[in-house]
Each structure stands twice: as structure tokens, then as C-alpha cells.
CSV table of C-alpha atoms and ligand atoms in Angstrom, one decimal:
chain,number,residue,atom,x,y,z
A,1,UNK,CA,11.7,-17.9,-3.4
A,2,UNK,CA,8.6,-16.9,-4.8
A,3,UNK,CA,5.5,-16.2,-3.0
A,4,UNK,CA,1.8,-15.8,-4.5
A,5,UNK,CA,-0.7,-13.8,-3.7
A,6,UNK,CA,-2.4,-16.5,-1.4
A,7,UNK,CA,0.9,-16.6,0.4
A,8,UNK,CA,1.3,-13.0,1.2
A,9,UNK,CA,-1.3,-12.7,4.3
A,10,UNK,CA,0.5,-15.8,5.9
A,11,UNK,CA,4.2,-14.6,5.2
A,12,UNK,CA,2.9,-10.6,5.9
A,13,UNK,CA,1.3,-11.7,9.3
A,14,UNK,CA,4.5,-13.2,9.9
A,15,UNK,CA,7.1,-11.5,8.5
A,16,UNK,CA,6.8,-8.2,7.0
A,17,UNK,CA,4.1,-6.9,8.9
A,18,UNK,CA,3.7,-4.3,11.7
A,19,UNK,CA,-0.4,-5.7,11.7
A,20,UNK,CA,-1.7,-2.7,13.5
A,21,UNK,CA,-4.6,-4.4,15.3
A,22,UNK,CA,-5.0,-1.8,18.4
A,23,UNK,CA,-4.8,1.0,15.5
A,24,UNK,CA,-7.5,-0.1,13.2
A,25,UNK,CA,-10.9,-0.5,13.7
A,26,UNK,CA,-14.1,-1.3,11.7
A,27,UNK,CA,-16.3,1.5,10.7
A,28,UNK,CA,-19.6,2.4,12.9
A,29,UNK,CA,-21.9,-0.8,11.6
A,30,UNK,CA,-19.2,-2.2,9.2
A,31,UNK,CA,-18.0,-5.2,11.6
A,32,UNK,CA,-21.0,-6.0,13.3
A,33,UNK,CA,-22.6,-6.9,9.7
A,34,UNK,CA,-19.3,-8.3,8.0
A,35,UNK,CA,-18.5,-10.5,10.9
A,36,UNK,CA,-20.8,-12.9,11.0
A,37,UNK,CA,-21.1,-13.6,7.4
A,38,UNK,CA,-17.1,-13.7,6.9
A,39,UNK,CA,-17.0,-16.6,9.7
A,40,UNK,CA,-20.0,-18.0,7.9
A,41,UNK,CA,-18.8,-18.4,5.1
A,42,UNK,CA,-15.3,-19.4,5.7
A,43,UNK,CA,-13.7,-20.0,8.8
A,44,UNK,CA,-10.3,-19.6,7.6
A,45,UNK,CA,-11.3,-15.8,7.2
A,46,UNK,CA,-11.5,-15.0,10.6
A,47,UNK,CA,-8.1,-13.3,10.4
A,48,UNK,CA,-9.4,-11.6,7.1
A,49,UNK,CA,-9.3,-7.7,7.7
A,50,UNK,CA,-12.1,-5.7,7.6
A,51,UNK,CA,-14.1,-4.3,4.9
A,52,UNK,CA,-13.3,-0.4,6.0
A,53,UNK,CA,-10.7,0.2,9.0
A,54,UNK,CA,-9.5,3.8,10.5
A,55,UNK,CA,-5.7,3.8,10.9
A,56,UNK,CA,-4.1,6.5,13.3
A,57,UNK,CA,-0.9,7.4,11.1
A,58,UNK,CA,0.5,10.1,13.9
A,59,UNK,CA,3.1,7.8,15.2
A,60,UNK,CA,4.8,7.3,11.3
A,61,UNK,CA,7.3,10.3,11.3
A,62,UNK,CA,8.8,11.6,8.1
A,63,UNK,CA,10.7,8.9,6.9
A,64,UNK,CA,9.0,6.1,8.2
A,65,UNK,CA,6.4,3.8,7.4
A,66,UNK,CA,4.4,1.0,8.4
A,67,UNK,CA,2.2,-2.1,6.7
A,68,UNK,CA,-1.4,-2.7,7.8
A,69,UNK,CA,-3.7,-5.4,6.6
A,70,UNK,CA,-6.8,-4.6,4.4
A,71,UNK,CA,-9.2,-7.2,3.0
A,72,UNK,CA,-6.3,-9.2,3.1
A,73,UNK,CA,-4.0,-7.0,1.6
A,74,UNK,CA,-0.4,-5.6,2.5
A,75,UNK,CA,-1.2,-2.1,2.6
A,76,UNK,CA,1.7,0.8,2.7
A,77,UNK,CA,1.6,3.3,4.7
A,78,UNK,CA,4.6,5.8,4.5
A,79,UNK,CA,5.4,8.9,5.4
A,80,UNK,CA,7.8,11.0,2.6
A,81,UNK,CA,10.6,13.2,3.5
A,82,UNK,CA,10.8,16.6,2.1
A,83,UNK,CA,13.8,15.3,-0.2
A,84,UNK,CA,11.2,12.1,-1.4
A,85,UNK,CA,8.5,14.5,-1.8
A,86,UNK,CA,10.2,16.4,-4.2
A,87,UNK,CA,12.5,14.0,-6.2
A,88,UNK,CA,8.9,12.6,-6.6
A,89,UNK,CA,7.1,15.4,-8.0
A,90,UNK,CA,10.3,15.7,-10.0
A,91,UNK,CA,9.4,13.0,-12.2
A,92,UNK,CA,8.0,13.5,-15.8
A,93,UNK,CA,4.8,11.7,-15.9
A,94,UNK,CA,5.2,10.4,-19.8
A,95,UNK,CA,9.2,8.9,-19.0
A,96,UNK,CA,7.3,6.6,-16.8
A,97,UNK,CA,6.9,2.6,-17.7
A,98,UNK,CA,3.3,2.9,-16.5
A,99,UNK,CA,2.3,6.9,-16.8
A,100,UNK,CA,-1.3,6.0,-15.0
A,101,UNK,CA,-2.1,6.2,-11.2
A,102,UNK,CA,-3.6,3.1,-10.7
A,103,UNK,CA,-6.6,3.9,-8.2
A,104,UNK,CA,-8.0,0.6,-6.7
A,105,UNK,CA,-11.4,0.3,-8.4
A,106,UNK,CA,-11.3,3.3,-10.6
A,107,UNK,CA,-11.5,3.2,-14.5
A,108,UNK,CA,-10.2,6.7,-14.2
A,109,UNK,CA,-6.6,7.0,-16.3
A,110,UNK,CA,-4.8,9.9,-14.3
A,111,UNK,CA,-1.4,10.5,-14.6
A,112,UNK,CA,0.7,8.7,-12.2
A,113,UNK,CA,1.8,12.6,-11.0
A,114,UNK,CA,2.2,13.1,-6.8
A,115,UNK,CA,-0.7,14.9,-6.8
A,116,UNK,CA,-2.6,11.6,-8.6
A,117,UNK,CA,-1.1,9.3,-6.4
A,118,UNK,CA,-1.4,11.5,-2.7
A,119,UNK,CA,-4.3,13.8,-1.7
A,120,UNK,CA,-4.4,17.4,-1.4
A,121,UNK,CA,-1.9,19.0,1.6
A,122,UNK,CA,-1.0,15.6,2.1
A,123,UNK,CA,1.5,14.8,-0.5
A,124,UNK,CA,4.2,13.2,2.0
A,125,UNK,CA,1.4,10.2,2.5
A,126,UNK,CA,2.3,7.2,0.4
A,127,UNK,CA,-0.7,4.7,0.8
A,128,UNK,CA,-0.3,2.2,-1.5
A,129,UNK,CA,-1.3,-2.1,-2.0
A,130,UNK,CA,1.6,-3.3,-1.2
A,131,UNK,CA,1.8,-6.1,-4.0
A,132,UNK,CA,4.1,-6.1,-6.9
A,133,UNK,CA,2.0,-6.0,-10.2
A,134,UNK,CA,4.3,-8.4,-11.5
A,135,UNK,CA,3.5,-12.0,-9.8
A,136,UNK,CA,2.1,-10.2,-6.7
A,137,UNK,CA,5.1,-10.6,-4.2
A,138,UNK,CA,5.5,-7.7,-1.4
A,139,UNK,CA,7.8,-5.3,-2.5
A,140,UNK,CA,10.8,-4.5,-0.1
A,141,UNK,CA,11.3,-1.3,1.2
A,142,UNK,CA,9.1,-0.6,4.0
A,143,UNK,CA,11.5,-2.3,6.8
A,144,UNK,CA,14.7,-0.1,7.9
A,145,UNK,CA,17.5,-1.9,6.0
A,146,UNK,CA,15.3,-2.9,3.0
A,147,UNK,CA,16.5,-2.9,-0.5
A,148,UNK,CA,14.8,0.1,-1.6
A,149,UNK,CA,16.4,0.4,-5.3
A,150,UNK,CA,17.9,2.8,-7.1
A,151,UNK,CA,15.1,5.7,-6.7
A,152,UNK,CA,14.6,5.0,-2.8
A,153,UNK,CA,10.9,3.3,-2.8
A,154,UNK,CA,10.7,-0.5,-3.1
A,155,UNK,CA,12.6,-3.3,-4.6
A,156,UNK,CA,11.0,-6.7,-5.2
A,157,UNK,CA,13.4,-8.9,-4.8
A,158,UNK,CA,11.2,-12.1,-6.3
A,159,UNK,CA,12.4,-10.7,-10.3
A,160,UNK,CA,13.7,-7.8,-9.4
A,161,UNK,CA,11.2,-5.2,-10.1
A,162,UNK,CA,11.4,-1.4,-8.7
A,163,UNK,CA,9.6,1.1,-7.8
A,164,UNK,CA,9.6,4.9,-6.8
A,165,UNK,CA,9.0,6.3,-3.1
A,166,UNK,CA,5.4,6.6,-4.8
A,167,UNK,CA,5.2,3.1,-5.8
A,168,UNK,CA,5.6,4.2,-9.8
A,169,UNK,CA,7.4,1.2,-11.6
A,170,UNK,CA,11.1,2.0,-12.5
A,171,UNK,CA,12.2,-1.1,-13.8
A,172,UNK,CA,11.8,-4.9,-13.6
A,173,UNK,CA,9.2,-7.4,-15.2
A,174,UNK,CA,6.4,-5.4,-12.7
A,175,UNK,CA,3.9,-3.9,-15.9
A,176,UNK,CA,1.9,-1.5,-13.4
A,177,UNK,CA,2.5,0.6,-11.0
A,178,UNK,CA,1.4,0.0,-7.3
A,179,UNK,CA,-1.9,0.2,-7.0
A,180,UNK,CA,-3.6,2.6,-4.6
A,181,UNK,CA,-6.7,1.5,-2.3
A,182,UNK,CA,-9.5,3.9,-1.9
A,183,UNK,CA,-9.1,5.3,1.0
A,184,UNK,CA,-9.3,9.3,3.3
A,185,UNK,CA,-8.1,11.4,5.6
A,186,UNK,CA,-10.4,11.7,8.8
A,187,UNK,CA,-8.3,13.6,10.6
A,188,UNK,CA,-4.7,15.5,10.8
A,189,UNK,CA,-3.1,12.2,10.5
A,190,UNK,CA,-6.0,9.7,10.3
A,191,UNK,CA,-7.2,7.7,7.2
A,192,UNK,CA,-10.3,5.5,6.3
A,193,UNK,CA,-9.4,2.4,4.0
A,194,UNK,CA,-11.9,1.0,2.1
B,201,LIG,S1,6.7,-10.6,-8.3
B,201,LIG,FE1,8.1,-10.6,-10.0
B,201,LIG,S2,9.2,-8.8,-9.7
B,201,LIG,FE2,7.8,-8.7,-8.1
């Protein structure tokens, strides 16, 4: 079964989602404007996320991860073991299908490297849209028992796509790699998305 990408925030919110709705909150004067004009405009978008939410990441140990919900958007959130983080930076940029880090909103053409894809000192962070580039279903791999595919990130299991533990396309019909949101560190184990 395939889904779109207008299906993903009803099957997300459903299904593959840990929604972390006590975790993440607006930015100071973000909500109060958006708000308003997002239930003007469209009802249906009061369950929209907002424009820029904090996430507290403490609780995702190494090897863990969790999916929150950005401007309507699967967003992955995982935390890389030692082993991922350096079969990872293992990698040869130019063997990749798609040798580009694919930063959300950038015309920038990095190489899809670790240090591209992750910030500095926090290379065990995958944050990443949680969308396969190929027909835009969520990727597996973010659930304990997952099909992760043969190099331990994601599998989508619509065509059969794969991806790294960085979200680099392997295999599979997906052209792109995952793209990754703009987002920061606040704190030790905080991040600002959007
Ligand atoms: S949507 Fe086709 S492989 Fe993911």
C-alpha cells in the first residue's frame, strides 16, 4: 500500500509517530502570530505543527530514536551508536547514488559526508525529513523491529528504497537522499527546528 505525501500526517499521527507534543513548543512570539492565521486560513490545520518548535532529545539514548512532527512533516530524530557513527563516516562520498547533503532550503551542494549531514560534536544526531524522495512514503526504520536494510538506517517498504543510518540513499527507485530540515542545537541535547 502506498501512501502520499498528504497521507503521511494522518497515518504518522496514527501510526508511526511518537508526536512529542509535551516536548515541543513554539518559539518565544512564533505561536502566538502563526496561530491565528493557520486556523484562519484552514481549519483543517489546527493539528499542523508549528513553524519553529524546541525538542528536548535527552531522553533518545544511543541507539534510539524518535519521530516528531514539523510543518507537517515526519521528522527523524535519532541518536547513532558509536558503531553507526563510524560505519557512517566510513562511507566514500563519490560511491554514493546521491553524493549531496540535501539541506532543506539550501542551494548549497555539500557532500553528503557525516560532518555535512550532523553538526559539529554532534555527529551521533541524525535529524532528518522523514519522507522517502522517491513517492514521499515514511521510511521504516525508526520503530524497534523495523526493516532497517542492509546498511542499518531505513527501509521503505512502498518500492523498496534504502537508506544509510544517515539517511544517504543505498538503493531503491528513492533519487535523493533524505532531506535535512534546518534546524540547532540549543542546548546539550536540545534542538530548534525550523
Ligand atoms: S516511496 Fe517509493 S521507495 Fe519510498
Amino acid at each position: 500500500m502506498n501512501a502520499t505525501v498528504e497521507d503521511i500526517e494522518g497515518d504518522v499521527s496514527r501510526r508511526d509517530f511518537i508526536y512529542l507534543a509535551t516536548g515541543a513548543f513554539a518559539a518565544v512570539g512564533g505561536a502566538v502570530a502563526l496561530w491565528p492565521f493557520i486556523d484562519q486560513m484552514n481549519p483543517d490545520a489546527s493539528t499542523m505543527s508549528l513553524s519553529t518548535i524546541e525538542v528536548d532529545i535527552s531522553p533518545v539514548l544511543a541507539g534510539q530514536a524518535i519521530t516528531v512532527l514539523w510543518r507537517g512533516m515526519p521528522i527523524f530524530v535519532r541518536n547513532l551508536t558509536p558503531e553507526e557513527i563510524g560505519k557512517a563516516k566510513a562511507v566514500d562520498v563519490a560511491d554514493l547514488k546521491d553524493p549531496v547533503a540535501r539541506l532543506l532550503g539550501s542551494t548549497a551542494e555539500l557532500p553528503a559526508s557525516a560532518a555535512n549531514i550532523t553538526k559539529p560534536g554532534k555527529e551521533n544526531w541524525l535529524i532528518a525529513v522523514g519522507i522517502c524522495t522517491h513517492l514521499g512514503c515514511v521510511p521504516k526504520g525508526q520503530s524497534p523491529g523495523d526493516p532497517r536494510g542492509p546498511y542499518g538506517g531505513y527501509f521503505c517498504v512502498c518500492h523498496g528504497s534504502i537508506y544509510d543510518t544517515l539517511g544517504r540513499v543505498r538503493g531503491g527507485p528513492a533519487p535523493r537522499n533524505l532531506d535535512i530540515p534546518p534546524y540547532e542545537f540549543t542546548g546539550e541535547a536540545k534542538i530548534k527546528l525550523g
